[in-house]
Amino acid sequence: MSSTKKPKQATRADVARMAGVSESTVSYALTGVRPISEDTRERIEEAMKTLGYVPNAMAQALASKKSGLLALLFPVGERGFGETDFEYVEAAAEAAAEDGYQLLLWPNAVEDTASLKKIVAQGLVEGVLLMEVRSQDPRVEVLRESGTPFCLIGRTDDSQDLTYVDADFSQWGPMAIHHLADLGHTNIGVISMRGELVEAGYGPVVRTEKPLIEVAQRAGVHVTIKHPKPTIRAGRQAFEELLQEQPDITAIIGFNEPAFIGALEVAGARGIRIPEDLSVLSFGLSDEAANMTVPAQTTINVDGPELGRMAVQYLIARLNGDKKSVLQNLTQPQFFDRGSTGPAPQLRG
């Protein structure tokens, strides 16, 4: 039996010998700590290319105090990680790469401030993006105290001096109610995010539900809200409960991507036609996610990937020394009619 010997990995010393310089000069070329001549730099780069030398990223970071890493704090366990969330993250990672940064996903819980303090104290990341922001978010104070540049995808109640991008969720509920009320719907169900997020002050759900309820009351529309866990099974159960409690329901709004799939499954199993028997509208779904179901879902949302890119651009502006500009963006909602809403059944001829 023959064995193949693994080729020896080139070292910094090998690069130095081939380029005819000291190891410290190779280090200067990699980190930029001290200036070197262009001729010397070219010899070192040529030697690295010939030898296939790959610098140790951690060593470079420690020497230059620049890691080239950004952390994206996304507590995945709170409501799962759907197709729409992936598009936010993917766009942010691409924007970071365009400026020479790598984006690391940090999935720890919002309350895990001890781990956050540790990661910023070690200097492993240059900046931080915060997602799933709460009205009162303990991570913000940790980052403020550490002096680490950060940008929120979302916002706290007190966000006057913060760098953030966010959707104007206060308009989503009223827009949905007006649309459905104009179609004659007076009994509407909502499959919203799980109750713990409401109690914790999770910005999107709090800012969406309150004005939705207020506008519905003024319009004479009855609304029943369910807060299932972010699972298909929980969504099925929540919609079954809605149908039992409100048999005259003619429209449902989704703000919980996995659970809403379960609700649509129940509708299909019961022979409930969309939109003939039941109008369906979703909050926050991306175009791709909205078109994954049959029928495709009418949505109220924002351009998530654009928000992800903008957040990275704002953060990099801070990293590059822009401390004076007000970098805040509140994006207006967009309505996309994909045919899943229609006149209330009692209004049909």
mmCIF file of C-alpha atoms in Angstrom, residues 65-339:
data_model
loop_
_atom_site.group_PDB
_atom_site.id
_atom_site.type_symbol
_atom_site.label_atom_id
_atom_site.label_comp_id
_atom_site.label_asym_id
_atom_site.label_seq_id
_atom_site.Cartn_x
_atom_site.Cartn_y
_atom_site.Cartn_z
ATOM 1 C CA LYS A 65 -4.196 45.564 15.356
ATOM 2 C CA LYS A 66 -6.453 45.088 12.320
ATOM 3 C CA SER A 67 -8.126 41.728 11.943
ATOM 4 C CA GLY A 68 -10.214 42.469 8.863
ATOM 5 C CA LEU A 69 -13.112 40.790 10.673
ATOM 6 C CA LEU A 70 -16.596 42.103 11.387
ATOM 7 C CA ALA A 71 -19.001 40.264 13.664
ATOM 8 C CA LEU A 72 -22.697 39.952 12.888
ATOM 9 C CA LEU A 73 -24.621 39.295 16.096
ATOM 10 C CA PHE A 74 -27.754 37.343 15.197
ATOM 11 C CA PRO A 75 -29.368 35.368 18.064
ATOM 12 C CA VAL A 76 -30.646 32.571 15.849
ATOM 13 C CA GLY A 77 -32.415 30.736 18.657
ATOM 14 C CA GLU A 78 -34.931 33.522 19.210
ATOM 15 C CA ARG A 79 -37.056 33.005 16.091
ATOM 16 C CA GLY A 80 -35.111 30.724 13.809
ATOM 17 C CA PHE A 81 -33.265 31.593 10.616
ATOM 18 C CA GLY A 82 -35.345 31.788 7.447
ATOM 19 C CA GLU A 83 -34.741 32.475 3.778
ATOM 20 C CA THR A 84 -35.342 36.207 4.275
ATOM 21 C CA ASP A 85 -32.799 36.363 7.140
ATOM 22 C CA PHE A 86 -30.250 34.581 4.959
ATOM 23 C CA GLU A 87 -30.626 37.258 2.282
ATOM 24 C CA TYR A 88 -29.847 39.999 4.849
ATOM 25 C CA VAL A 89 -26.715 38.154 5.975
ATOM 26 C CA GLU A 90 -25.572 37.248 2.464
ATOM 27 C CA ALA A 91 -25.833 40.866 1.289
ATOM 28 C CA ALA A 92 -23.964 42.121 4.359
ATOM 29 C CA ALA A 93 -21.183 39.568 3.814
ATOM 30 C CA GLU A 94 -20.831 40.590 0.157
ATOM 31 C CA ALA A 95 -20.658 44.290 1.066
ATOM 32 C CA ALA A 96 -18.012 43.569 3.693
ATOM 33 C CA ALA A 97 -15.931 41.559 1.217
ATOM 34 C CA GLU A 98 -16.026 44.420 -1.276
ATOM 35 C CA ASP A 99 -14.182 46.529 1.312
ATOM 36 C CA GLY A 100 -11.739 43.785 2.246
ATOM 37 C CA TYR A 101 -13.518 42.524 5.375
ATOM 38 C CA GLN A 102 -14.827 39.098 6.340
ATOM 39 C CA LEU A 103 -18.126 38.755 8.193
ATOM 40 C CA LEU A 104 -18.478 36.274 11.054
ATOM 41 C CA LEU A 105 -21.907 35.155 12.270
ATOM 42 C CA TRP A 106 -22.202 35.236 16.064
ATOM 43 C CA PRO A 107 -25.421 33.393 17.060
ATOM 44 C CA ASN A 108 -25.375 33.929 20.845
ATOM 45 C CA ALA A 109 -28.447 35.104 22.738
ATOM 46 C CA VAL A 110 -29.107 38.800 23.344
ATOM 47 C CA GLU A 111 -28.639 38.256 27.093
ATOM 48 C CA ASP A 112 -25.189 36.684 26.637
ATOM 49 C CA THR A 113 -23.333 39.924 27.225
ATOM 50 C CA ALA A 114 -20.442 38.113 28.922
ATOM 51 C CA SER A 115 -19.418 36.465 25.651
ATOM 52 C CA LEU A 116 -19.811 39.754 23.810
ATOM 53 C CA LYS A 117 -17.559 41.526 26.316
ATOM 54 C CA LYS A 118 -14.971 38.812 25.818
ATOM 55 C CA ILE A 119 -14.926 38.937 22.036
ATOM 56 C CA VAL A 120 -14.581 42.733 21.873
ATOM 57 C CA ALA A 121 -11.975 42.794 24.692
ATOM 58 C CA GLN A 122 -9.784 40.341 22.776
ATOM 59 C CA GLY A 123 -9.759 42.649 19.761
ATOM 60 C CA LEU A 124 -10.608 39.826 17.378
ATOM 61 C CA VAL A 125 -13.120 41.924 15.442
ATOM 62 C CA GLU A 126 -12.870 45.515 14.268
ATOM 63 C CA GLY A 127 -16.578 46.255 14.255
ATOM 64 C CA VAL A 128 -19.961 44.751 15.050
ATOM 65 C CA LEU A 129 -23.357 44.567 13.348
ATOM 66 C CA LEU A 130 -26.341 43.948 15.646
ATOM 67 C CA MET A 131 -29.486 42.211 14.419
ATOM 68 C CA GLU A 132 -32.701 41.245 16.243
ATOM 69 C CA VAL A 133 -32.522 44.490 18.206
ATOM 70 C CA ARG A 134 -34.758 44.976 21.230
ATOM 71 C CA SER A 135 -36.322 48.209 22.457
ATOM 72 C CA GLN A 136 -33.909 48.048 25.398
ATOM 73 C CA ASP A 137 -30.926 46.045 24.173
ATOM 74 C CA PRO A 138 -28.141 45.187 26.662
ATOM 75 C CA ARG A 139 -25.619 44.595 23.859
ATOM 76 C CA VAL A 140 -25.635 48.280 22.941
ATOM 77 C CA GLU A 141 -24.236 49.378 26.316
ATOM 78 C CA VAL A 142 -21.504 46.719 26.159
ATOM 79 C CA LEU A 143 -20.347 48.009 22.766
ATOM 80 C CA ARG A 144 -20.547 51.632 23.856
ATOM 81 C CA GLU A 145 -18.377 50.963 26.898
ATOM 82 C CA SER A 146 -15.829 48.974 24.876
ATOM 83 C CA GLY A 147 -15.458 51.689 22.244
ATOM 84 C CA THR A 148 -16.022 49.117 19.485
ATOM 85 C CA PRO A 149 -17.617 50.652 16.367
ATOM 86 C CA PHE A 150 -21.037 49.141 15.697
ATOM 87 C CA CYS A 151 -24.151 49.546 13.600
ATOM 88 C CA LEU A 152 -27.655 48.275 14.338
ATOM 89 C CA ILE A 153 -29.952 46.588 11.832
ATOM 90 C CA GLY A 154 -32.918 47.688 13.878
ATOM 91 C CA ARG A 155 -33.055 50.302 16.624
ATOM 92 C CA THR A 156 -33.643 50.744 20.326
ATOM 93 C CA ASP A 157 -36.207 53.113 21.853
ATOM 94 C CA ASP A 158 -33.396 55.548 22.631
ATOM 95 C CA SER A 159 -31.449 55.546 19.377
ATOM 96 C CA GLN A 160 -30.822 59.243 18.831
ATOM 97 C CA ASP A 161 -27.022 58.925 18.915
ATOM 98 C CA LEU A 162 -26.767 55.436 17.405
ATOM 99 C CA THR A 163 -25.764 54.302 13.933
ATOM 100 C CA TYR A 164 -28.559 52.182 12.480
ATOM 101 C CA VAL A 165 -30.639 51.071 9.525
ATOM 102 C CA ASP A 166 -34.181 49.890 10.088
ATOM 103 C CA ALA A 167 -37.602 49.414 8.538
ATOM 104 C CA ASP A 168 -40.388 51.755 9.585
ATOM 105 C CA PHE A 169 -42.486 48.987 11.130
ATOM 106 C CA SER A 170 -45.043 51.474 12.450
ATOM 107 C CA GLN A 171 -46.480 51.661 8.920
ATOM 108 C CA TRP A 172 -46.747 47.938 8.221
ATOM 109 C CA GLY A 173 -49.821 47.186 10.330
ATOM 110 C CA PRO A 174 -51.892 50.181 9.183
ATOM 111 C CA MET A 175 -50.993 49.477 5.545
ATOM 112 C CA ALA A 176 -52.183 45.865 5.878
ATOM 113 C CA ILE A 177 -55.400 46.738 7.700
ATOM 114 C CA HIS A 178 -56.318 49.483 5.209
ATOM 115 C CA HIS A 179 -55.690 47.125 2.293
ATOM 116 C CA LEU A 180 -57.778 44.298 3.737
ATOM 117 C CA ALA A 181 -60.542 46.566 5.068
ATOM 118 C CA ASP A 182 -60.883 48.137 1.616
ATOM 119 C CA LEU A 183 -61.523 44.607 0.338
ATOM 120 C CA GLY A 184 -64.323 44.168 2.871
ATOM 121 C CA HIS A 185 -62.539 42.054 5.479
ATOM 122 C CA THR A 186 -63.769 42.643 9.038
ATOM 123 C CA ASN A 187 -62.377 39.573 10.826
ATOM 124 C CA ILE A 188 -58.633 39.075 10.476
ATOM 125 C CA GLY A 189 -56.164 36.705 12.120
ATOM 126 C CA VAL A 190 -52.462 37.346 12.649
ATOM 127 C CA ILE A 191 -49.777 34.659 12.982
ATOM 128 C CA SER A 192 -47.164 36.794 14.692
ATOM 129 C CA MET A 193 -43.842 36.107 16.397
ATOM 130 C CA ARG A 194 -43.660 34.135 19.605
ATOM 131 C CA GLY A 195 -44.860 35.766 22.809
ATOM 132 C CA GLU A 196 -41.453 35.854 24.481
ATOM 133 C CA LEU A 197 -40.209 38.267 21.823
ATOM 134 C CA VAL A 198 -43.148 40.599 22.458
ATOM 135 C CA GLU A 199 -42.461 40.525 26.192
ATOM 136 C CA ALA A 200 -38.733 41.120 25.592
ATOM 137 C CA GLY A 201 -39.487 44.232 23.537
ATOM 138 C CA TYR A 202 -38.249 42.919 20.186
ATOM 139 C CA GLY A 203 -38.486 46.044 18.026
ATOM 140 C CA PRO A 204 -40.126 44.786 14.798
ATOM 141 C CA VAL A 205 -43.006 42.951 16.455
ATOM 142 C CA VAL A 206 -43.684 45.641 19.078
ATOM 143 C CA ARG A 207 -43.637 48.460 16.532
ATOM 144 C CA THR A 208 -45.829 46.492 14.123
ATOM 145 C CA GLU A 209 -48.529 45.100 16.398
ATOM 146 C CA LYS A 210 -49.462 48.219 18.371
ATOM 147 C CA PRO A 211 -50.408 50.461 15.403
ATOM 148 C CA LEU A 212 -52.018 47.483 13.648
ATOM 149 C CA ILE A 213 -54.390 46.999 16.577
ATOM 150 C CA GLU A 214 -55.100 50.721 16.885
ATOM 151 C CA VAL A 215 -55.953 51.164 13.203
ATOM 152 C CA ALA A 216 -58.059 47.979 13.173
ATOM 153 C CA GLN A 217 -60.130 49.250 16.092
ATOM 154 C CA ARG A 218 -60.770 52.565 14.359
ATOM 155 C CA ALA A 219 -61.741 50.747 11.154
ATOM 156 C CA GLY A 220 -64.131 48.386 12.930
ATOM 157 C CA VAL A 221 -62.007 45.350 12.085
ATOM 158 C CA HIS A 222 -61.754 42.484 14.582
ATOM 159 C CA VAL A 223 -58.207 41.160 14.934
ATOM 160 C CA THR A 224 -57.066 37.981 16.702
ATOM 161 C CA ILE A 225 -53.309 37.607 17.172
ATOM 162 C CA LYS A 226 -51.488 34.349 17.824
ATOM 163 C CA HIS A 227 -47.854 34.149 18.962
ATOM 164 C CA PRO A 228 -46.619 30.640 18.086
ATOM 165 C CA LYS A 229 -43.042 29.409 18.179
ATOM 166 C CA PRO A 230 -41.153 29.718 14.876
ATOM 167 C CA THR A 231 -41.931 26.207 13.679
ATOM 168 C CA ILE A 232 -44.244 24.777 11.032
ATOM 169 C CA ARG A 233 -45.959 22.573 13.618
ATOM 170 C CA ALA A 234 -46.645 25.520 15.908
ATOM 171 C CA GLY A 235 -48.052 27.444 12.937
ATOM 172 C CA ARG A 236 -50.434 24.629 12.120
ATOM 173 C CA GLN A 237 -51.706 24.574 15.684
ATOM 174 C CA ALA A 238 -52.065 28.370 15.841
ATOM 175 C CA PHE A 239 -54.152 28.482 12.669
ATOM 176 C CA GLU A 240 -56.325 25.572 13.807
ATOM 177 C CA GLU A 241 -57.014 27.552 16.981
ATOM 178 C CA LEU A 242 -57.820 30.654 14.963
ATOM 179 C CA LEU A 243 -60.342 28.770 12.844
ATOM 180 C CA GLN A 244 -61.948 27.290 15.945
ATOM 181 C CA GLU A 245 -62.132 30.619 17.800
ATOM 182 C CA GLN A 246 -63.047 32.730 14.767
ATOM 183 C CA PRO A 247 -64.849 30.547 12.194
ATOM 184 C CA ASP A 248 -65.820 33.675 10.223
ATOM 185 C CA ILE A 249 -62.221 34.749 9.668
ATOM 186 C CA THR A 250 -61.618 35.824 6.054
ATOM 187 C CA ALA A 251 -57.975 36.987 6.077
ATOM 188 C CA ILE A 252 -54.719 36.175 7.825
ATOM 189 C CA ILE A 253 -51.509 38.142 8.158
ATOM 190 C CA GLY A 254 -48.179 36.387 8.723
ATOM 191 C CA PHE A 255 -45.200 37.756 10.639
ATOM 192 C CA ASN A 256 -43.503 34.460 11.500
ATOM 193 C CA GLU A 257 -42.047 32.829 8.396
ATOM 194 C CA PRO A 258 -41.827 29.162 9.530
ATOM 195 C CA ALA A 259 -45.127 29.202 11.444
ATOM 196 C CA PHE A 260 -46.989 30.822 8.567
ATOM 197 C CA ILE A 261 -45.991 27.930 6.303
ATOM 198 C CA GLY A 262 -47.781 25.670 8.777
ATOM 199 C CA ALA A 263 -50.869 27.878 8.623
ATOM 200 C CA LEU A 264 -50.914 27.678 4.831
ATOM 201 C CA GLU A 265 -50.567 23.905 5.029
ATOM 202 C CA VAL A 266 -53.717 23.734 7.179
ATOM 203 C CA ALA A 267 -55.585 25.940 4.715
ATOM 204 C CA GLY A 268 -54.599 23.629 1.866
ATOM 205 C CA ALA A 269 -55.539 20.482 3.784
ATOM 206 C CA ARG A 270 -58.974 21.916 4.586
ATOM 207 C CA GLY A 271 -59.638 22.921 1.009
ATOM 208 C CA ILE A 272 -59.627 26.620 1.878
ATOM 209 C CA ARG A 273 -58.971 28.489 -1.367
ATOM 210 C CA ILE A 274 -56.633 31.488 -1.487
ATOM 211 C CA PRO A 275 -57.783 34.191 -2.063
ATOM 212 C CA GLU A 276 -61.375 33.055 -2.806
ATOM 213 C CA ASP A 277 -62.066 31.868 0.764
ATOM 214 C CA LEU A 278 -59.124 33.380 2.634
ATOM 215 C CA SER A 279 -56.898 36.353 1.861
ATOM 216 C CA VAL A 280 -53.232 35.937 2.809
ATOM 217 C CA LEU A 281 -50.684 38.685 3.404
ATOM 218 C CA SER A 282 -47.183 38.423 4.895
ATOM 219 C CA PHE A 283 -44.911 40.911 6.615
ATOM 220 C CA GLY A 284 -41.205 41.021 5.915
ATOM 221 C CA LEU A 285 -40.836 38.191 3.396
ATOM 222 C CA SER A 286 -38.276 38.654 0.667
ATOM 223 C CA ASP A 287 -39.372 38.315 -2.942
ATOM 224 C CA GLU A 288 -37.780 34.879 -3.198
ATOM 225 C CA ALA A 289 -39.391 33.597 0.006
ATOM 226 C CA ALA A 290 -42.800 35.000 -0.968
ATOM 227 C CA ASN A 291 -42.676 33.117 -4.268
ATOM 228 C CA MET A 292 -41.794 29.790 -2.652
ATOM 229 C CA THR A 293 -45.388 29.109 -1.611
ATOM 230 C CA VAL A 294 -48.412 28.245 -3.758
ATOM 231 C CA PRO A 295 -49.940 30.663 -4.305
ATOM 232 C CA ALA A 296 -47.222 33.309 -3.966
ATOM 233 C CA GLN A 297 -47.855 35.665 -1.076
ATOM 234 C CA THR A 298 -48.753 39.340 -1.185
ATOM 235 C CA THR A 299 -46.286 41.123 1.084
ATOM 236 C CA ILE A 300 -45.423 44.313 2.900
ATOM 237 C CA ASN A 301 -41.692 44.528 3.380
ATOM 238 C CA VAL A 302 -38.473 46.398 2.695
ATOM 239 C CA ASP A 303 -35.444 45.562 0.576
ATOM 240 C CA GLY A 304 -33.634 43.442 3.185
ATOM 241 C CA PRO A 305 -30.433 42.920 1.207
ATOM 242 C CA GLU A 306 -30.164 46.682 0.671
ATOM 243 C CA LEU A 307 -30.482 47.254 4.436
ATOM 244 C CA GLY A 308 -27.771 44.653 5.031
ATOM 245 C CA ARG A 309 -25.434 46.359 2.575
ATOM 246 C CA MET A 310 -26.191 49.801 3.981
ATOM 247 C CA ALA A 311 -25.450 48.653 7.545
ATOM 248 C CA VAL A 312 -22.005 47.422 6.485
ATOM 249 C CA GLN A 313 -21.309 50.677 4.648
ATOM 250 C CA TYR A 314 -22.278 52.705 7.737
ATOM 251 C CA LEU A 315 -20.067 50.531 9.957
ATOM 252 C CA ILE A 316 -17.073 50.812 7.635
ATOM 253 C CA ALA A 317 -17.557 54.588 7.532
ATOM 254 C CA ARG A 318 -17.190 54.591 11.325
ATOM 255 C CA LEU A 319 -14.120 52.346 11.083
ATOM 256 C CA ASN A 320 -12.596 54.793 8.613
ATOM 257 C CA GLY A 321 -12.912 57.621 11.117
ATOM 258 C CA ASP A 322 -16.268 59.227 10.286
ATOM 259 C CA LYS A 323 -17.502 60.097 13.763
ATOM 260 C CA LYS A 324 -19.522 63.208 12.908
ATOM 261 C CA SER A 325 -22.063 62.182 10.265
ATOM 262 C CA VAL A 326 -25.531 61.093 11.368
ATOM 263 C CA LEU A 327 -25.720 57.626 9.857
ATOM 264 C CA GLN A 328 -29.320 56.558 10.305
ATOM 265 C CA ASN A 329 -31.842 55.246 7.803
ATOM 266 C CA LEU A 330 -35.518 54.408 8.351
ATOM 267 C CA THR A 331 -36.818 52.627 5.260
ATOM 268 C CA GLN A 332 -40.417 52.998 4.098
ATOM 269 C CA PRO A 333 -42.434 49.813 3.421
ATOM 270 C CA GLN A 334 -43.233 48.462 -0.024
ATOM 271 C CA PHE A 335 -46.450 46.676 -0.989
ATOM 272 C CA PHE A 336 -46.196 43.782 -3.449
ATOM 273 C CA ASP A 337 -49.486 42.364 -4.696
ATOM 274 C CA ARG A 338 -48.962 38.757 -5.791
ATOM 275 C CA GLY A 339 -52.647 37.898 -5.921
#
